[in-house]
Amino acid sequence: MEKPLRDGTSGREGASDSERREQLRNLVREHFASVWRFLRRLGFEHDVVDDAAQDLFFVAFRRIDEMVPGRERAFLYGAAARIALELKRKRSREIPDESIGERAVASTATPETLLDEERTRERLYRLLDELDERFRVVFVMYELEAMTMQEISDALQIPMGTVSSRLRSAREDFKARLERQRARTRREVGQ
Amino acid sequence: MTTGPRRLVHDDADLASMLAAADNEGPSEAEFERALSLADRVPLTAPSTIWRWLGPTLAGIAVMGTTLGVVVMRTSTSANIPMPVEAAATPRPPSAPRVEAAAAPMPPAVMTVSVDELATVTTTRPSADTSARRRDTAAPKASAAHSTFAEEVALVAAARSALERGDAVACKRTVEQYHERFRAGTFAQELEVIRIEALLMNGEGSRAQAAAERFLAANERSPYADRVRSLAEHASHR
């Protein structure tokens, strides 16, 4: 693995243009789909995720020389987390609380009308939507994206202690909400 | 204590099935190809002239097309959210632009990009995507606004590219095109900085200095203010 040079660059600079193009394409091949899914898990609909992912990679392409090989995921996920936070912050100033949230499930859709897999996904997304945003990001990164605590710390540029405490809170909250959701389902089924 | 707790999915089959369902979702083939196409089209800049847009109080722009319409985010907060540049133990302070030597023929463009600022990069939307997975329908208004913003971004990119390859004339022409097309454009400040640099490059020091002074008078607290002061100082030496 290349080590960052003293000037903070990663040593890619000597590559020819065609090699650098291939580096950009590899970034897409290796990370586009997972970054896309990560943005979905942070609470956005397909169209928003489509645009956000393209924007994110555009910026990443311009910063490719600064990425340390092997640490691209931390770079990309950190950027995605910030995008999500800022977008939600903006929306919270513009959209009344009573309006639909980021996840615009079709107004007529009910869990029963969705396909099984979609319904299962929606369960997860609704649970995630209920978490505090700071905890949600860490929870998604650790539990769903299987990132290590160190990777999360690097990506979000927060101390390990903060990662740990947020994860702990997120896990407790998520488990409680999951249990409540199951209890509701049991009651409904039992009716 | 760095390894972390055992992941919940290992102990909860229900959660594991939810994660599996979520893993089965992904970008459409069209979106993937669009990103690959972008990789082939984005300008490759030499590292020494990479533009990094300033962080803290950047009038950064992130436009996200949404089903509710285009949301234009002009972040003017003082919250500095730097890009995770690398996994070095200490992230580079994003708010400290490098001070350029006065002896340099042209102060290199150095503005640290804030991840708050994201530009929609495609100038054309993909044609009808027949292979798409489940998609939400987008309002036509959102699409129109999105493509307008895409035009803006394309012009900014073109102006910047012209500047970087030393074509001051093309750069100024593109800036003029932008202002004609988008009188109250979201990238007005950025384009003005580019124009000042182009004037300097073209040997028009007095015009560059005047433009810089006007910019600073109108945008005293702009994240580009330091950069423009540097340009003005450089222009005064010509």
GROMACS .gro file of C-alpha atoms in nm, chain B:
model
  238
  192MET     CA    1  -1.121  -0.087   2.294
  193THR     CA    2  -1.103  -0.052   1.921
  194THR     CA    3  -1.258  -0.369   1.784
  195GLY     CA    4  -1.613  -0.283   1.879
  196PRO     CA    5  -1.909  -0.498   1.980
  197ARG     CA    6  -2.037  -0.796   1.788
  198ARG     CA    7  -2.258  -0.678   1.507
  199LEU     CA    8  -2.629  -0.712   1.570
  200VAL     CA    9  -2.689  -0.894   1.242
  201HIS     CA   10  -2.492  -1.191   1.369
  202ASP     CA   11  -2.740  -1.247   1.650
  203ASP     CA   12  -3.069  -1.132   1.501
  204ALA     CA   13  -3.203  -1.320   1.201
  205ASP     CA   14  -3.474  -1.064   1.146
  206LEU     CA   15  -3.222  -0.783   1.118
  207ALA     CA   16  -3.003  -1.000   0.899
  208SER     CA   17  -3.292  -1.049   0.656
  209MET     CA   18  -3.359  -0.674   0.652
  210LEU     CA   19  -2.995  -0.611   0.571
  211ALA     CA   20  -3.003  -0.874   0.300
  212ALA     CA   21  -3.305  -0.705   0.145
  213ALA     CA   22  -3.130  -0.369   0.161
  214ASP     CA   23  -2.821  -0.520  -0.001
  215ASN     CA   24  -3.035  -0.631  -0.293
  216GLU     CA   25  -3.107  -0.273  -0.381
  217GLY     CA   26  -2.864  -0.067  -0.580
  218PRO     CA   27  -2.811   0.195  -0.845
  219SER     CA   28  -2.955   0.136  -1.187
  220GLU     CA   29  -2.726   0.035  -1.469
  221ALA     CA   30  -2.782   0.379  -1.620
  222GLU     CA   31  -2.658   0.552  -1.307
  223PHE     CA   32  -2.354   0.329  -1.293
  224GLU     CA   33  -2.272   0.403  -1.655
  225ARG     CA   34  -2.327   0.771  -1.591
  226ALA     CA   35  -2.066   0.764  -1.315
  227LEU     CA   36  -1.823   0.577  -1.539
  228SER     CA   37  -1.884   0.825  -1.814
  229LEU     CA   38  -1.812   1.105  -1.570
  230ALA     CA   39  -1.482   0.941  -1.485
  231ASP     CA   40  -1.395   0.961  -1.853
  232ARG     CA   41  -1.495   1.324  -1.889
  233VAL     CA   42  -1.391   1.500  -1.572
  234PRO     CA   43  -1.091   1.726  -1.636
  235LEU     CA   44  -0.770   1.583  -1.505
  236THR     CA   45  -0.581   1.858  -1.329
  237ALA     CA   46  -0.217   1.856  -1.239
  238PRO     CA   47  -0.190   1.817  -0.864
  239SER     CA   48  -0.005   2.144  -0.823
  240THR     CA   49  -0.296   2.336  -0.967
  241ILE     CA   50  -0.579   2.143  -0.812
  242TRP     CA   51  -0.851   2.375  -0.704
  243ARG     CA   52  -0.975   2.306  -0.357
  244TRP     CA   53  -1.264   2.517  -0.256
  245LEU     CA   54  -1.256   2.684   0.081
  246GLY     CA   55  -1.442   2.533   0.370
  247PRO     CA   56  -1.563   2.736   0.660
  248THR     CA   57  -1.791   3.007   0.534
  249LEU     CA   58  -1.798   2.894   0.178
  250ALA     CA   59  -2.089   3.004  -0.028
  251GLY     CA   60  -2.088   2.646  -0.133
  252ILE     CA   61  -2.346   2.502  -0.352
  253ALA     CA   62  -2.505   2.166  -0.336
  254VAL     CA   63  -2.800   2.114  -0.554
  255MET     CA   64  -2.999   1.798  -0.515
  256GLY     CA   65  -3.282   1.724  -0.747
  257THR     CA   66  -3.560   1.585  -0.539
  258THR     CA   67  -3.915   1.488  -0.594
  259LEU     CA   68  -4.010   1.800  -0.408
  260GLY     CA   69  -3.819   2.028  -0.639
  261VAL     CA   70  -3.465   2.140  -0.651
  262VAL     CA   71  -3.313   2.219  -0.318
  263VAL     CA   72  -3.040   2.472  -0.350
  264MET     CA   73  -2.814   2.472  -0.053
  265ARG     CA   74  -2.598   2.773  -0.014
  266THR     CA   75  -2.406   2.692   0.296
  267SER     CA   76  -2.298   2.999   0.474
  268THR     CA   77  -2.253   2.851   0.814
  269SER     CA   78  -1.930   2.870   0.995
  270ALA     CA   79  -1.936   2.497   1.052
  271ASN     CA   80  -1.623   2.367   0.896
  272ILE     CA   81  -1.685   2.021   0.766
  273PRO     CA   82  -1.366   1.922   0.594
  274MET     CA   83  -1.343   1.642   0.346
  275PRO     CA   84  -1.177   1.339   0.494
  276VAL     CA   85  -0.873   1.389   0.281
  277GLU     CA   86  -0.682   1.089   0.395
  278ALA     CA   87  -0.653   0.851   0.679
  279ALA     CA   88  -0.363   1.030   0.833
  280ALA     CA   89  -0.387   1.054   1.206
  281THR     CA   90  -0.427   1.428   1.199
  282PRO     CA   91  -0.650   1.566   0.928
  283ARG     CA   92  -0.514   1.860   0.742
  284PRO     CA   93  -0.670   2.182   0.870
  285PRO     CA   94  -0.902   2.276   0.589
  286SER     CA   95  -0.938   2.641   0.674
  287ALA     CA   96  -0.580   2.744   0.618
  288PRO     CA   97  -0.511   2.831   0.260
  289ARG     CA   98  -0.152   2.811   0.162
  290VAL     CA   99   0.011   3.149   0.138
  291GLU     CA  100   0.150   3.188  -0.208
  292ALA     CA  101   0.487   3.344  -0.269
  293ALA     CA  102   0.459   3.691  -0.414
  294ALA     CA  103   0.733   3.600  -0.659
  295ALA     CA  104   0.519   3.334  -0.826
  296PRO     CA  105   0.402   3.440  -1.170
  297MET     CA  106   0.047   3.350  -1.071
  298PRO     CA  107  -0.065   3.255  -0.726
  299PRO     CA  108  -0.190   2.899  -0.765
  300ALA     CA  109  -0.557   2.854  -0.696
  301VAL     CA  110  -0.583   2.710  -0.348
  302MET     CA  111  -0.919   2.683  -0.192
  303THR     CA  112  -1.001   2.384   0.017
  304VAL     CA  113  -1.320   2.220  -0.090
  305SER     CA  114  -1.585   2.168   0.162
  306VAL     CA  115  -1.789   1.856   0.125
  307ASP     CA  116  -2.086   2.086   0.177
  308GLU     CA  117  -2.031   2.194  -0.175
  309LEU     CA  118  -2.129   1.946  -0.431
  310ALA     CA  119  -2.215   2.027  -0.786
  311THR     CA  120  -2.427   1.823  -1.012
  312VAL     CA  121  -2.182   1.736  -1.277
  313THR     CA  122  -2.368   1.596  -1.569
  314THR     CA  123  -2.474   1.835  -1.835
  315THR     CA  124  -2.722   1.595  -1.984
  316ARG     CA  125  -2.961   1.367  -1.811
  317PRO     CA  126  -2.952   1.006  -1.926
  318SER     CA  127  -3.211   0.900  -2.172
  319ALA     CA  128  -3.505   0.691  -2.062
  320ASP     CA  129  -3.374   0.425  -1.836
  321THR     CA  130  -3.544   0.100  -1.919
  322SER     CA  131  -3.332  -0.104  -1.690
  323ALA     CA  132  -3.396   0.101  -1.379
  324ARG     CA  133  -3.491  -0.059  -1.054
  325ARG     CA  134  -3.782   0.087  -0.863
  326ARG     CA  135  -3.772   0.463  -0.915
  327ASP     CA  136  -3.971   0.743  -0.770
  328THR     CA  137  -4.124   0.971  -1.028
  329ALA     CA  138  -3.957   1.310  -1.034
  330ALA     CA  139  -4.150   1.629  -1.082
  331PRO     CA  140  -4.080   1.796  -1.417
  332LYS     CA  141  -3.998   2.113  -1.230
  333ALA     CA  142  -3.723   1.935  -1.045
  334SER     CA  143  -3.577   1.804  -1.369
  335ALA     CA  144  -3.580   2.145  -1.536
  336ALA     CA  145  -3.418   2.314  -1.239
  337HIS     CA  146  -3.170   2.034  -1.215
  338SER     CA  147  -3.062   2.070  -1.576
  339THR     CA  148  -3.032   2.448  -1.533
  340PHE     CA  149  -2.799   2.394  -1.245
  341ALA     CA  150  -2.611   2.137  -1.449
  342GLU     CA  151  -2.561   2.405  -1.715
  343GLU     CA  152  -2.420   2.638  -1.454
  344VAL     CA  153  -2.179   2.377  -1.331
  345ALA     CA  154  -2.070   2.298  -1.683
  346LEU     CA  155  -1.987   2.662  -1.747
  347VAL     CA  156  -1.795   2.689  -1.421
  348ALA     CA  157  -1.598   2.379  -1.510
  349ALA     CA  158  -1.529   2.514  -1.858
  350ALA     CA  159  -1.409   2.848  -1.724
  351ARG     CA  160  -1.186   2.680  -1.473
  352SER     CA  161  -1.043   2.444  -1.732
  353ALA     CA  162  -0.965   2.733  -1.964
  354LEU     CA  163  -0.788   2.911  -1.681
  355GLU     CA  164  -0.585   2.608  -1.593
  356ARG     CA  165  -0.466   2.556  -1.946
  357GLY     CA  166  -0.372   2.923  -1.973
  358ASP     CA  167  -0.644   3.032  -2.212
  359ALA     CA  168  -0.747   3.362  -2.054
  360VAL     CA  169  -0.954   3.467  -2.355
  361ALA     CA  170  -1.165   3.152  -2.351
  362CYS     CA  171  -1.197   3.178  -1.977
  363LYS     CA  172  -1.330   3.534  -1.988
  364ARG     CA  173  -1.565   3.446  -2.270
  365THR     CA  174  -1.709   3.159  -2.069
  366VAL     CA  175  -1.751   3.380  -1.765
  367GLU     CA  176  -1.940   3.631  -1.977
  368GLN     CA  177  -2.158   3.354  -2.113
  369TYR     CA  178  -2.238   3.251  -1.759
  370HIS     CA  179  -2.338   3.599  -1.650
  371GLU     CA  180  -2.551   3.649  -1.960
  372ARG     CA  181  -2.729   3.321  -1.903
  373PHE     CA  182  -2.751   3.332  -1.525
  374ARG     CA  183  -2.775   3.684  -1.399
  375ALA     CA  184  -2.825   3.578  -1.039
  376GLY     CA  185  -2.636   3.255  -1.075
  377THR     CA  186  -2.537   3.050  -0.780
  378PHE     CA  187  -2.174   3.049  -0.888
  379ALA     CA  188  -2.146   3.422  -0.936
  380GLN     CA  189  -1.871   3.463  -0.677
  381GLU     CA  190  -1.672   3.171  -0.802
  382LEU     CA  191  -1.688   3.298  -1.158
  383GLU     CA  192  -1.580   3.642  -1.052
  384VAL     CA  193  -1.272   3.502  -0.883
  385ILE     CA  194  -1.195   3.305  -1.196
  386ARG     CA  195  -1.241   3.619  -1.405
  387ILE     CA  196  -0.998   3.813  -1.185
  388GLU     CA  197  -0.742   3.539  -1.230
  389ALA     CA  198  -0.795   3.544  -1.603
  390LEU     CA  199  -0.740   3.920  -1.612
  391LEU     CA  200  -0.416   3.877  -1.427
  392MET     CA  201  -0.308   3.598  -1.654
  393ASN     CA  202  -0.379   3.817  -1.954
  394GLY     CA  203  -0.160   4.095  -1.822
  395GLU     CA  204  -0.452   4.322  -1.731
  396GLY     CA  205  -0.328   4.401  -1.386
  397SER     CA  206  -0.516   4.725  -1.329
  398ARG     CA  207  -0.848   4.574  -1.436
  399ALA     CA  208  -0.781   4.273  -1.218
  400GLN     CA  209  -0.707   4.494  -0.922
  401ALA     CA  210  -1.020   4.701  -0.977
  402ALA     CA  211  -1.233   4.389  -1.005
  403ALA     CA  212  -1.074   4.250  -0.692
  404GLU     CA  213  -1.146   4.566  -0.498
  405ARG     CA  214  -1.508   4.564  -0.614
  406PHE     CA  215  -1.540   4.203  -0.514
  407LEU     CA  216  -1.402   4.268  -0.168
  408ALA     CA  217  -1.625   4.571  -0.120
  409ALA     CA  218  -1.931   4.364  -0.204
  410ASN     CA  219  -1.827   4.038  -0.045
  411GLU     CA  220  -1.619   4.125   0.254
  412ARG     CA  221  -1.698   3.802   0.435
  413SER     CA  222  -1.679   3.575   0.136
  414PRO     CA  223  -1.473   3.261   0.180
  415TYR     CA  224  -1.289   3.376  -0.128
  416ALA     CA  225  -1.194   3.710   0.029
  417ASP     CA  226  -0.845   3.600   0.130
  418ARG     CA  227  -0.783   3.461  -0.211
  419VAL     CA  228  -0.902   3.778  -0.381
  420ARG     CA  229  -0.687   3.994  -0.152
  421SER     CA  230  -0.391   3.786  -0.257
  422LEU     CA  231  -0.478   3.840  -0.621
  423ALA     CA  232  -0.525   4.212  -0.567
  424GLU     CA  233  -0.187   4.236  -0.404
  425HIS     CA  234  -0.033   4.046  -0.688
  426ALA     CA  235  -0.207   4.272  -0.938
  427SER     CA  236  -0.071   4.581  -0.767
  428HIS     CA  237   0.284   4.461  -0.831
  429ARG     CA  238   0.230   4.435  -1.203
   0.00000   0.00000   0.00000
